[in-house]
Amino acid sequence: ELVHAFERAHTDDAVRVVVLTGAGTVFSAGGDLGQNLAVGAPGGGIGPASLTQLFPAMHALGKPIVAMVNGPALAGGLGLVVACDLVVASATATFGLTEINLGLWPMMITAEIVRSIGRKKALELMLTGERIDAHEAERIGLGSRVVEPADLEAETAKLAETLAQKSSIALRLGLSAFYASQDLDLAPALVYLERELRKVLGTEDAREGIAAFLQKRKPVYKGR
């Protein structure tokens, strides 16, 4: 369902920002363990959709995704958090890679988490299965801001509104370049990013943004 939702958001020009949150008091406790057992059985399939589809769909969206973490984000649920562009967490939220406590390992999450935090902290979470609080998650780079539970929705909405006012084409080109360049060596990354910079500078929104700055007025972006 998330893959389909991101595909719809990708093609809907009215969608400027996506906020991903959990129903009730939990952000996400991870995958369906019963389904995981079926997948791991001899002859088992990969299920309706796998993280090999979901994470690339999130990074290819071209629109900011904000995780509004309203409660525990565990195992695959933490993977969802890390795959988002920004994270606003309730001070009461908890985070953990708890798979090891069930004799499992967060294989798919590895690809995301090692791109966000240091190897030692990532391995500590994976090896111990311990949970950390929101402030520790922010400290090690898993979250971008922590707010009081009563302020979670309002602060997330404020951030989403700020993002929605930016140039949509600049966001799309910028996010695409951010994820495409993260695994390149320095020299080819600079060449690639210079090419992408030319694309941004050639947009109508870039010309409008610069003109508005020089004229000391608010820019009117058209997403072109």
Tab-separated table of C-alpha atoms in Angstrom:
chain	number	residue	atom	x	y	z
A	1	GLU	CA	0.000	0.000	0.000
A	2	LEU	CA	2.855	2.379	0.745
A	3	VAL	CA	4.444	1.675	-2.634
A	4	HIS	CA	1.154	2.466	-4.356
A	5	ALA	CA	0.663	5.587	-2.232
A	6	PHE	CA	4.098	6.931	-3.139
A	7	GLU	CA	3.469	6.174	-6.814
A	8	ARG	CA	0.244	8.201	-6.662
A	9	ALA	CA	1.983	11.051	-4.840
A	10	HIS	CA	4.767	11.032	-7.430
A	11	THR	CA	2.362	11.728	-10.291
A	12	ASP	CA	0.055	14.135	-8.436
A	13	ASP	CA	1.291	17.714	-8.896
A	14	ALA	CA	-0.984	18.859	-6.058
A	15	VAL	CA	1.104	16.833	-3.590
A	16	ARG	CA	4.050	18.946	-2.443
A	17	VAL	CA	5.074	17.138	0.772
A	18	VAL	CA	4.301	13.698	2.212
A	19	VAL	CA	3.928	13.107	5.955
A	20	LEU	CA	4.250	9.485	7.040
A	21	THR	CA	2.955	8.535	10.487
A	22	GLY	CA	1.409	5.655	12.372
A	23	ALA	CA	-2.155	5.006	13.430
A	24	GLY	CA	-2.834	5.018	17.145
A	25	THR	CA	0.113	5.142	19.523
A	26	VAL	CA	2.702	3.251	17.439
A	27	PHE	CA	4.576	4.538	14.387
A	28	SER	CA	5.420	1.029	13.191
A	29	ALA	CA	6.483	-2.114	15.015
A	30	GLY	CA	7.968	-3.608	11.854
A	31	GLY	CA	7.006	-6.345	9.438
A	32	ASP	CA	4.366	-9.055	9.735
A	33	LEU	CA	6.233	-11.891	11.447
A	34	GLY	CA	3.764	-14.504	10.206
A	35	GLN	CA	4.279	-13.372	6.642
A	36	ASN	CA	8.051	-13.305	7.168
A	37	LEU	CA	7.972	-16.956	8.236
A	38	ALA	CA	6.011	-17.858	5.119
A	39	VAL	CA	8.498	-16.012	2.936
A	40	GLY	CA	11.425	-17.768	4.619
A	41	ALA	CA	9.892	-21.223	4.188
A	42	PRO	CA	11.054	-23.457	1.299
A	43	GLY	CA	9.367	-22.230	-1.865
A	44	GLY	CA	8.228	-19.017	-0.166
A	45	GLY	CA	7.812	-15.870	-2.217
A	46	ILE	CA	8.734	-12.270	-1.430
A	47	GLY	CA	5.288	-11.147	-0.303
A	48	PRO	CA	3.047	-8.452	-1.822
A	49	ALA	CA	5.847	-5.861	-1.949
A	50	SER	CA	9.328	-5.793	-0.498
A	51	LEU	CA	11.609	-3.091	0.809
A	52	THR	CA	13.558	-3.430	-2.432
A	53	GLN	CA	10.561	-1.660	-3.978
A	54	LEU	CA	9.573	0.623	-1.116
A	55	PHE	CA	12.864	2.354	-0.269
A	56	PRO	CA	13.708	3.213	-3.910
A	57	ALA	CA	10.149	4.483	-4.390
A	58	MET	CA	10.617	6.803	-1.421
A	59	HIS	CA	13.962	8.122	-2.661
A	60	ALA	CA	12.625	8.574	-6.207
A	61	LEU	CA	9.550	10.510	-5.089
A	62	GLY	CA	11.153	13.903	-5.718
A	63	LYS	CA	9.081	15.429	-2.921
A	64	PRO	CA	10.088	15.710	0.750
A	65	ILE	CA	8.907	12.897	3.008
A	66	VAL	CA	8.590	13.784	6.690
A	67	ALA	CA	8.289	11.002	9.267
A	68	MET	CA	6.014	12.095	12.105
A	69	VAL	CA	7.058	9.555	14.725
A	70	ASN	CA	4.215	9.344	17.199
A	71	GLY	CA	5.367	6.232	19.060
A	72	PRO	CA	7.676	3.217	18.855
A	73	ALA	CA	9.520	2.784	15.534
A	74	LEU	CA	11.023	-0.672	15.673
A	75	ALA	CA	12.729	-3.090	13.266
A	76	GLY	CA	11.330	-2.442	9.787
A	77	GLY	CA	9.470	0.502	11.266
A	78	LEU	CA	12.787	2.138	12.032
A	79	GLY	CA	13.776	1.441	8.447
A	80	LEU	CA	10.778	3.478	7.330
A	81	VAL	CA	11.905	6.348	9.539
A	82	VAL	CA	15.452	6.300	8.179
A	83	ALA	CA	14.224	6.191	4.580
A	84	CYS	CA	12.287	9.433	5.093
A	85	ASP	CA	14.009	12.725	4.307
A	86	LEU	CA	13.238	14.431	7.619
A	87	VAL	CA	12.060	13.154	10.996
A	88	VAL	CA	9.960	14.899	13.638
A	89	ALA	CA	9.641	12.692	16.702
A	90	SER	CA	7.587	12.872	19.845
A	91	ALA	CA	9.740	13.030	22.956
A	92	THR	CA	8.032	9.815	24.083
A	93	ALA	CA	8.883	7.865	20.902
A	94	THR	CA	11.341	4.987	21.028
A	95	PHE	CA	13.544	3.511	18.324
A	96	GLY	CA	15.230	0.137	17.942
A	97	LEU	CA	16.404	-2.638	15.652
A	98	THR	CA	14.897	-5.442	17.692
A	99	GLU	CA	15.237	-8.279	15.165
A	100	ILE	CA	18.153	-9.928	16.991
A	101	ASN	CA	15.873	-10.558	19.980
A	102	LEU	CA	13.850	-12.903	17.739
A	103	GLY	CA	16.824	-14.643	16.182
A	104	LEU	CA	16.636	-12.399	13.123
A	105	TRP	CA	18.794	-9.672	11.579
A	106	PRO	CA	17.758	-6.320	10.027
A	107	MET	CA	19.171	-7.188	6.615
A	108	MET	CA	17.213	-4.746	4.466
A	109	ILE	CA	17.529	-1.927	7.004
A	110	THR	CA	21.315	-2.129	6.788
A	111	ALA	CA	21.337	-0.377	3.409
A	112	GLU	CA	19.470	2.606	4.826
A	113	ILE	CA	20.868	2.970	8.313
A	114	VAL	CA	24.569	2.888	7.387
A	115	ARG	CA	23.884	5.837	5.074
A	116	SER	CA	22.501	7.853	7.981
A	117	ILE	CA	24.549	7.053	11.080
A	118	GLY	CA	28.007	5.732	11.928
A	119	ARG	CA	28.855	2.061	11.610
A	120	LYS	CA	29.510	1.545	15.319
A	121	LYS	CA	26.169	2.967	16.424
A	122	ALA	CA	24.378	1.055	13.683
A	123	LEU	CA	26.028	-2.185	14.801
A	124	GLU	CA	25.277	-1.466	18.457
A	125	LEU	CA	21.581	-1.151	17.642
A	126	MET	CA	21.667	-4.278	15.489
A	127	LEU	CA	23.694	-6.429	17.886
A	128	THR	CA	21.947	-5.531	21.135
A	129	GLY	CA	18.364	-5.070	19.957
A	130	GLU	CA	18.032	-2.334	22.572
A	131	ARG	CA	15.649	0.577	22.265
A	132	ILE	CA	16.760	4.194	22.469
A	133	ASP	CA	14.718	7.288	23.216
A	134	ALA	CA	13.960	10.142	20.822
A	135	HIS	CA	16.703	12.425	22.089
A	136	GLU	CA	19.364	9.741	21.643
A	137	ALA	CA	17.995	9.009	18.180
A	138	GLU	CA	18.329	12.673	17.289
A	139	ARG	CA	21.849	12.799	18.735
A	140	ILE	CA	23.130	9.942	16.578
A	141	GLY	CA	21.425	11.182	13.418
A	142	LEU	CA	18.266	9.086	13.220
A	143	GLY	CA	15.978	12.076	13.742
A	144	SER	CA	16.047	15.717	12.743
A	145	ARG	CA	14.028	17.191	15.629
A	146	VAL	CA	12.255	16.156	18.834
A	147	VAL	CA	9.131	17.883	20.149
A	148	GLU	CA	6.708	17.439	23.010
A	149	PRO	CA	3.898	14.959	22.284
A	150	ALA	CA	1.236	17.667	22.379
A	151	ASP	CA	3.143	19.675	19.759
A	152	LEU	CA	3.922	16.830	17.358
A	153	GLU	CA	1.188	17.411	14.786
A	154	ALA	CA	1.473	21.206	14.851
A	155	GLU	CA	5.271	21.193	14.521
A	156	THR	CA	5.155	18.629	11.726
A	157	ALA	CA	2.507	20.649	9.888
A	158	LYS	CA	4.615	23.781	10.268
A	159	LEU	CA	7.630	22.019	8.776
A	160	ALA	CA	5.539	20.570	5.931
A	161	GLU	CA	4.130	24.023	5.151
A	162	THR	CA	7.640	25.468	5.025
A	163	LEU	CA	8.699	22.766	2.562
A	164	ALA	CA	5.552	23.175	0.460
A	165	GLN	CA	6.403	26.827	-0.169
A	166	LYS	CA	9.751	25.974	-1.786
A	167	SER	CA	10.286	25.506	-5.512
A	168	SER	CA	8.972	22.044	-6.376
A	169	ILE	CA	11.395	21.603	-9.254
A	170	ALA	CA	14.361	22.603	-7.098
A	171	LEU	CA	13.252	20.082	-4.482
A	172	ARG	CA	12.818	17.371	-7.100
A	173	LEU	CA	16.195	17.949	-8.733
A	174	GLY	CA	17.912	18.401	-5.368
A	175	LEU	CA	16.511	15.252	-3.758
A	176	SER	CA	17.297	13.211	-6.858
A	177	ALA	CA	20.893	14.461	-6.859
A	178	PHE	CA	21.246	13.907	-3.118
A	179	TYR	CA	20.374	10.214	-3.319
A	180	ALA	CA	22.078	9.562	-6.665
A	181	SER	CA	25.396	11.032	-5.528
A	182	GLN	CA	25.661	9.460	-2.076
A	183	ASP	CA	27.510	6.367	-3.284
A	184	LEU	CA	29.772	8.053	-5.825
A	185	ASP	CA	33.445	8.725	-5.220
A	186	LEU	CA	34.330	12.387	-4.709
A	187	ALA	CA	35.599	13.218	-8.195
A	188	PRO	CA	32.687	11.693	-10.164
A	189	ALA	CA	30.254	13.059	-7.561
A	190	LEU	CA	31.482	16.605	-8.189
A	191	VAL	CA	31.185	16.172	-11.951
A	192	TYR	CA	27.671	14.790	-11.595
A	193	LEU	CA	26.580	17.498	-9.147
A	194	GLU	CA	27.950	20.249	-11.371
A	195	ARG	CA	25.796	18.918	-14.196
A	196	GLU	CA	22.770	18.834	-11.921
A	197	LEU	CA	23.508	22.380	-10.760
A	198	ARG	CA	23.285	23.560	-14.363
A	199	LYS	CA	19.837	21.972	-14.571
A	200	VAL	CA	18.706	23.872	-11.471
A	201	LEU	CA	20.157	27.165	-12.727
A	202	GLY	CA	18.303	26.688	-15.997
A	203	THR	CA	14.875	26.531	-14.394
A	204	GLU	CA	12.321	29.312	-14.418
A	205	ASP	CA	12.028	29.006	-10.643
A	206	ALA	CA	15.757	29.690	-10.205
A	207	ARG	CA	15.470	32.865	-12.251
A	208	GLU	CA	12.413	33.889	-10.244
A	209	GLY	CA	14.101	33.132	-6.918
A	210	ILE	CA	17.165	35.204	-7.771
A	211	ALA	CA	15.052	38.072	-9.114
A	212	ALA	CA	12.864	38.055	-5.997
A	213	PHE	CA	15.948	38.129	-3.769
A	214	LEU	CA	17.407	41.107	-5.629
A	215	GLN	CA	14.053	42.903	-5.623
A	216	LYS	CA	13.463	42.102	-1.936
A	217	ARG	CA	10.121	40.388	-2.495
A	218	LYS	CA	8.646	36.945	-1.963
A	219	PRO	CA	9.208	34.611	-4.926
A	220	VAL	CA	6.305	33.131	-6.855
A	221	TYR	CA	7.375	29.656	-7.946
A	222	LYS	CA	5.707	27.737	-10.763
A	223	GLY	CA	7.539	24.448	-10.548
A	224	ARG	CA	9.248	24.973	-13.905
